[in-house]
Amino acid sequence: PKRLLQRLEPVKDDDEAVKAIGCEIAAEMCTEILANNDVDVDGVHFYTLNLERSVTTILMRMGVIDLIRQEGESKTSDAEINDHAFSSTVDTVRTNA
């Protein structure tokens, strides 16, 4: 869509900026889908393809990782939180929606 191209055009030659904007867009889309009461969506599923940092960024932007920390895991490491986030993303997002 044109609105996405407009966001990406200014940074098209900067791979890190493209990833950052892509994560912003993905987080916005997931949040919008989960908040839409007109559709019956229980959660979202990410295929990381061994690129878990982007998914972690998306989950952080959605507030999912903060939610996991609030559920009693504040003493765990970020790596453990990331592992837990991927294994329970759908349930966590479902409770956050």
CSV table of N, CA and C in Angstrom, one decimal:
chain,number,residue,atom,x,y,z
A,1,PRO,N,0.8,-1.2,0.0
A,1,PRO,CA,0.0,0.0,0.0
A,1,PRO,C,0.9,1.3,0.0
A,2,LYS,N,0.3,2.3,-0.6
A,2,LYS,CA,1.0,3.6,-0.7
A,2,LYS,C,1.5,4.1,0.6
A,3,ARG,N,0.7,4.0,1.7
A,3,ARG,CA,1.1,4.6,2.9
A,3,ARG,C,2.3,3.9,3.5
A,4,LEU,N,2.5,2.6,3.3
A,4,LEU,CA,3.7,1.9,3.7
A,4,LEU,C,4.9,2.3,2.9
A,5,LEU,N,4.7,2.4,1.6
A,5,LEU,CA,5.8,2.8,0.8
A,5,LEU,C,6.3,4.2,1.2
A,6,GLN,N,5.4,5.1,1.5
A,6,GLN,CA,5.7,6.5,2.0
A,6,GLN,C,6.6,6.4,3.2
A,7,ARG,N,6.3,5.5,4.1
A,7,ARG,CA,7.1,5.4,5.3
A,7,ARG,C,8.5,4.8,5.0
A,8,LEU,N,8.6,3.9,4.1
A,8,LEU,CA,9.8,3.2,3.8
A,8,LEU,C,10.7,4.0,2.8
A,9,GLU,N,10.2,4.7,1.9
A,9,GLU,CA,10.9,5.4,0.9
A,9,GLU,C,12.1,6.2,1.4
A,10,PRO,N,11.9,7.0,2.5
A,10,PRO,CA,13.0,7.9,2.9
A,10,PRO,C,14.2,7.1,3.5
A,11,VAL,N,14.0,5.8,3.9
A,11,VAL,CA,15.1,5.0,4.5
A,11,VAL,C,15.4,3.8,3.7
A,12,LYS,N,15.0,3.7,2.5
A,12,LYS,CA,15.1,2.5,1.7
A,12,LYS,C,16.6,2.0,1.5
A,13,ASP,N,17.6,2.9,1.7
A,13,ASP,CA,19.0,2.5,1.6
A,13,ASP,C,19.6,2.2,2.9
A,14,ASP,N,18.9,2.2,4.0
A,14,ASP,CA,19.4,1.9,5.3
A,14,ASP,C,18.7,0.7,5.9
A,15,ASP,N,19.4,-0.4,5.8
A,15,ASP,CA,18.8,-1.7,6.2
A,15,ASP,C,18.3,-1.7,7.6
A,16,GLU,N,19.0,-1.1,8.6
A,16,GLU,CA,18.5,-1.1,10.0
A,16,GLU,C,17.3,-0.3,10.1
A,17,ALA,N,17.2,0.9,9.4
A,17,ALA,CA,16.0,1.7,9.5
A,17,ALA,C,14.8,1.0,8.8
A,18,VAL,N,15.0,0.3,7.8
A,18,VAL,CA,14.0,-0.5,7.1
A,18,VAL,C,13.4,-1.5,8.1
A,19,LYS,N,14.3,-2.2,8.8
A,19,LYS,CA,13.9,-3.2,9.8
A,19,LYS,C,13.1,-2.5,10.9
A,20,ALA,N,13.6,-1.4,11.4
A,20,ALA,CA,12.9,-0.7,12.5
A,20,ALA,C,11.5,-0.3,12.0
A,21,ILE,N,11.3,0.3,10.8
A,21,ILE,CA,10.0,0.7,10.4
A,21,ILE,C,9.2,-0.6,10.1
A,22,GLY,N,9.8,-1.6,9.6
A,22,GLY,CA,9.0,-2.9,9.4
A,22,GLY,C,8.4,-3.4,10.7
A,23,CYS,N,9.2,-3.3,11.8
A,23,CYS,CA,8.8,-3.8,13.1
A,23,CYS,C,7.6,-2.9,13.6
A,24,GLU,N,7.8,-1.6,13.3
A,24,GLU,CA,6.7,-0.6,13.7
A,24,GLU,C,5.4,-1.0,13.0
A,25,ILE,N,5.5,-1.2,11.7
A,25,ILE,CA,4.3,-1.5,10.9
A,25,ILE,C,3.7,-2.8,11.3
A,26,ALA,N,4.5,-3.8,11.6
A,26,ALA,CA,4.0,-5.1,12.0
A,26,ALA,C,3.3,-5.0,13.3
A,27,ALA,N,3.9,-4.3,14.3
A,27,ALA,CA,3.3,-4.1,15.6
A,27,ALA,C,1.9,-3.4,15.5
A,28,GLU,N,1.9,-2.3,14.6
A,28,GLU,CA,0.7,-1.6,14.4
A,28,GLU,C,-0.4,-2.5,13.8
A,29,MET,N,0.0,-3.3,12.8
A,29,MET,CA,-1.0,-4.2,12.2
A,29,MET,C,-1.5,-5.3,13.2
A,30,CYS,N,-0.6,-5.9,13.9
A,30,CYS,CA,-1.1,-6.9,14.9
A,30,CYS,C,-2.0,-6.3,16.0
A,31,THR,N,-1.6,-5.1,16.5
A,31,THR,CA,-2.4,-4.4,17.5
A,31,THR,C,-3.8,-4.1,16.9
A,32,GLU,N,-3.8,-3.6,15.7
A,32,GLU,CA,-5.1,-3.3,15.1
A,32,GLU,C,-6.0,-4.5,14.8
A,33,ILE,N,-5.4,-5.6,14.4
A,33,ILE,CA,-6.1,-6.8,14.1
A,33,ILE,C,-6.7,-7.3,15.4
A,34,LEU,N,-5.9,-7.4,16.5
A,34,LEU,CA,-6.3,-7.9,17.8
A,34,LEU,C,-7.4,-7.0,18.4
A,35,ALA,N,-7.4,-5.7,18.1
A,35,ALA,CA,-8.3,-4.8,18.7
A,35,ALA,C,-9.6,-4.7,18.0
A,36,ASN,N,-9.6,-5.3,16.8
A,36,ASN,CA,-10.8,-5.2,15.9
A,36,ASN,C,-11.9,-6.1,16.4
A,37,ASN,N,-13.0,-5.6,16.9
A,37,ASN,CA,-14.1,-6.4,17.5
A,37,ASN,C,-15.0,-7.0,16.4
A,38,ASP,N,-14.8,-6.6,15.1
A,38,ASP,CA,-15.6,-7.1,14.0
A,38,ASP,C,-15.1,-8.4,13.5
A,39,VAL,N,-13.9,-8.9,13.9
A,39,VAL,CA,-13.4,-10.1,13.5
A,39,VAL,C,-13.1,-11.0,14.7
A,40,ASP,N,-13.1,-12.3,14.5
A,40,ASP,CA,-12.9,-13.2,15.6
A,40,ASP,C,-11.5,-13.8,15.5
A,41,VAL,N,-10.5,-13.0,16.1
A,41,VAL,CA,-9.1,-13.4,16.0
A,41,VAL,C,-8.7,-13.6,17.5
A,42,ASP,N,-8.1,-14.8,17.8
A,42,ASP,CA,-7.7,-15.1,19.1
A,42,ASP,C,-6.2,-14.7,19.4
A,43,GLY,N,-5.4,-14.5,18.4
A,43,GLY,CA,-4.0,-14.1,18.6
A,43,GLY,C,-3.3,-14.0,17.3
A,44,VAL,N,-2.0,-13.9,17.4
A,44,VAL,CA,-1.2,-13.8,16.2
A,44,VAL,C,-0.1,-14.9,16.3
A,45,HIS,N,0.5,-15.3,15.2
A,45,HIS,CA,1.5,-16.3,15.2
A,45,HIS,C,2.7,-15.7,14.3
A,46,PHE,N,3.9,-15.8,14.8
A,46,PHE,CA,5.0,-15.3,14.1
A,46,PHE,C,5.9,-16.5,13.7
A,47,TYR,N,6.4,-16.5,12.5
A,47,TYR,CA,7.4,-17.4,12.0
A,47,TYR,C,8.7,-16.6,12.0
A,48,THR,N,9.6,-17.0,13.0
A,48,THR,CA,10.8,-16.2,13.2
A,48,THR,C,11.9,-16.5,12.1
A,49,LEU,N,11.9,-17.6,11.6
A,49,LEU,CA,12.9,-18.0,10.6
A,49,LEU,C,14.3,-17.6,11.1
A,50,ASN,N,14.5,-17.9,12.4
A,50,ASN,CA,15.8,-17.6,13.0
A,50,ASN,C,16.1,-16.1,13.1
A,51,LEU,N,15.1,-15.3,12.9
A,51,LEU,CA,15.3,-13.8,13.0
A,51,LEU,C,14.5,-13.3,14.2
A,52,GLU,N,14.7,-13.9,15.3
A,52,GLU,CA,13.9,-13.6,16.5
A,52,GLU,C,14.0,-12.1,17.0
A,53,ARG,N,15.1,-11.4,16.7
A,53,ARG,CA,15.2,-10.1,17.1
A,53,ARG,C,14.1,-9.2,16.6
A,54,SER,N,13.7,-9.3,15.4
A,54,SER,CA,12.6,-8.5,14.8
A,54,SER,C,11.3,-8.9,15.5
A,55,VAL,N,11.1,-10.1,15.8
A,55,VAL,CA,9.8,-10.5,16.5
A,55,VAL,C,9.9,-10.0,17.9
A,56,THR,N,11.0,-10.1,18.5
A,56,THR,CA,11.1,-9.5,19.9
A,56,THR,C,10.8,-8.0,19.9
A,57,THR,N,11.3,-7.3,18.9
A,57,THR,CA,11.0,-5.9,18.8
A,57,THR,C,9.5,-5.6,18.6
A,58,ILE,N,8.9,-6.4,17.8
A,58,ILE,CA,7.4,-6.3,17.6
A,58,ILE,C,6.7,-6.6,18.9
A,59,LEU,N,7.1,-7.6,19.6
A,59,LEU,CA,6.4,-7.9,20.8
A,59,LEU,C,6.6,-6.9,21.9
A,60,MET,N,7.8,-6.3,21.9
A,60,MET,CA,8.0,-5.2,22.8
A,60,MET,C,7.2,-4.0,22.5
A,61,ARG,N,7.1,-3.6,21.2
A,61,ARG,CA,6.2,-2.5,20.8
A,61,ARG,C,4.8,-2.7,21.1
A,62,MET,N,4.3,-4.0,21.1
A,62,MET,CA,3.0,-4.4,21.4
A,62,MET,C,2.7,-4.4,22.9
A,63,GLY,N,3.8,-4.4,23.7
A,63,GLY,CA,3.7,-4.5,25.2
A,63,GLY,C,3.6,-5.9,25.7
A,64,VAL,N,3.8,-6.9,24.8
A,64,VAL,CA,3.7,-8.3,25.3
A,64,VAL,C,4.8,-8.7,26.2
A,65,ILE,N,6.1,-8.3,25.9
A,65,ILE,CA,7.2,-8.6,26.8
A,65,ILE,C,7.0,-7.9,28.1
A,66,ASP,N,6.6,-6.7,28.2
A,66,ASP,CA,6.3,-6.1,29.5
A,66,ASP,C,5.3,-6.8,30.2
A,67,LEU,N,4.2,-7.3,29.5
A,67,LEU,CA,3.2,-8.0,30.2
A,67,LEU,C,3.7,-9.3,30.8
A,68,ILE,N,4.6,-10.0,30.1
A,68,ILE,CA,5.2,-11.2,30.7
A,68,ILE,C,6.0,-10.9,31.9
A,69,ARG,N,6.7,-9.8,31.9
A,69,ARG,CA,7.5,-9.4,33.1
A,69,ARG,C,6.5,-9.1,34.3
A,70,GLN,N,5.4,-8.5,34.0
A,70,GLN,CA,4.5,-8.2,35.1
A,70,GLN,C,3.8,-9.4,35.6
A,71,GLU,N,3.8,-10.5,34.9
A,71,GLU,CA,3.2,-11.7,35.4
A,71,GLU,C,4.1,-12.6,36.2
A,72,GLY,N,5.1,-11.9,36.9
A,72,GLY,CA,5.9,-12.6,37.8
A,72,GLY,C,7.3,-13.1,37.4
A,73,GLU,N,7.7,-12.7,36.2
A,73,GLU,CA,9.0,-13.2,35.7
A,73,GLU,C,10.0,-12.1,35.7
A,74,SER,N,9.9,-11.1,36.5
A,74,SER,CA,10.8,-10.0,36.5
A,74,SER,C,12.3,-10.3,36.8
A,75,LYS,N,12.5,-11.5,37.4
A,75,LYS,CA,13.9,-11.8,37.8
A,75,LYS,C,14.5,-12.7,36.7
A,76,THR,N,13.8,-13.0,35.6
A,76,THR,CA,14.4,-13.8,34.6
A,76,THR,C,15.2,-12.9,33.6
A,77,SER,N,16.1,-13.5,32.9
A,77,SER,CA,16.9,-12.8,31.9
A,77,SER,C,16.1,-12.4,30.7
A,78,ASP,N,16.6,-11.5,29.9
A,78,ASP,CA,15.9,-11.1,28.7
A,78,ASP,C,15.8,-12.3,27.7
A,79,ALA,N,16.9,-13.1,27.7
A,79,ALA,CA,16.9,-14.3,26.8
A,79,ALA,C,15.8,-15.3,27.2
A,80,GLU,N,15.6,-15.5,28.5
A,80,GLU,CA,14.5,-16.3,29.0
A,80,GLU,C,13.2,-15.8,28.7
A,81,ILE,N,13.1,-14.5,28.8
A,81,ILE,CA,11.8,-13.8,28.5
A,81,ILE,C,11.5,-13.9,27.0
A,82,ASN,N,12.5,-13.8,26.2
A,82,ASN,CA,12.3,-13.9,24.8
A,82,ASN,C,11.9,-15.3,24.4
A,83,ASP,N,12.5,-16.3,25.0
A,83,ASP,CA,12.1,-17.7,24.8
A,83,ASP,C,10.7,-18.0,25.2
A,84,HIS,N,10.3,-17.4,26.4
A,84,HIS,CA,9.0,-17.6,26.9
A,84,HIS,C,8.0,-16.9,26.0
A,85,ALA,N,8.4,-15.7,25.6
A,85,ALA,CA,7.5,-14.9,24.7
A,85,ALA,C,7.1,-15.6,23.4
A,86,PHE,N,8.1,-16.3,22.8
A,86,PHE,CA,7.8,-17.0,21.6
A,86,PHE,C,7.0,-18.3,21.9
A,87,SER,N,7.2,-18.9,23.0
A,87,SER,CA,6.4,-20.1,23.3
A,87,SER,C,5.0,-19.8,23.7
A,88,SER,N,4.7,-18.6,24.2
A,88,SER,CA,3.4,-18.3,24.7
A,88,SER,C,2.8,-17.0,24.1
A,89,THR,N,3.3,-16.6,22.9
A,89,THR,CA,2.9,-15.4,22.3
A,89,THR,C,1.3,-15.3,22.1
A,90,VAL,N,0.7,-16.3,21.6
A,90,VAL,CA,-0.7,-16.3,21.3
A,90,VAL,C,-1.5,-16.1,22.6
A,91,ASP,N,-1.1,-16.9,23.7
A,91,ASP,CA,-1.9,-16.7,24.9
A,91,ASP,C,-1.6,-15.3,25.6
A,92,THR,N,-0.4,-14.8,25.5
A,92,THR,CA,-0.1,-13.6,26.1
A,92,THR,C,-0.8,-12.4,25.3
A,93,VAL,N,-0.7,-12.5,24.0
A,93,VAL,CA,-1.4,-11.5,23.2
A,93,VAL,C,-2.8,-11.5,23.4
A,94,ARG,N,-3.4,-12.7,23.5
A,94,ARG,CA,-4.8,-12.9,23.8
A,94,ARG,C,-5.2,-12.2,25.1
A,95,THR,N,-4.4,-12.3,26.1
A,95,THR,CA,-4.8,-11.7,27.4
A,95,THR,C,-4.5,-10.2,27.3
A,96,ASN,N,-3.7,-9.7,26.4
A,96,ASN,CA,-3.4,-8.3,26.3
A,96,ASN,C,-4.4,-7.6,25.4
A,97,ALA,N,-5.1,-8.3,24.6
A,97,ALA,CA,-6.0,-7.7,23.6
A,97,ALA,C,-7.3,-7.2,24.3
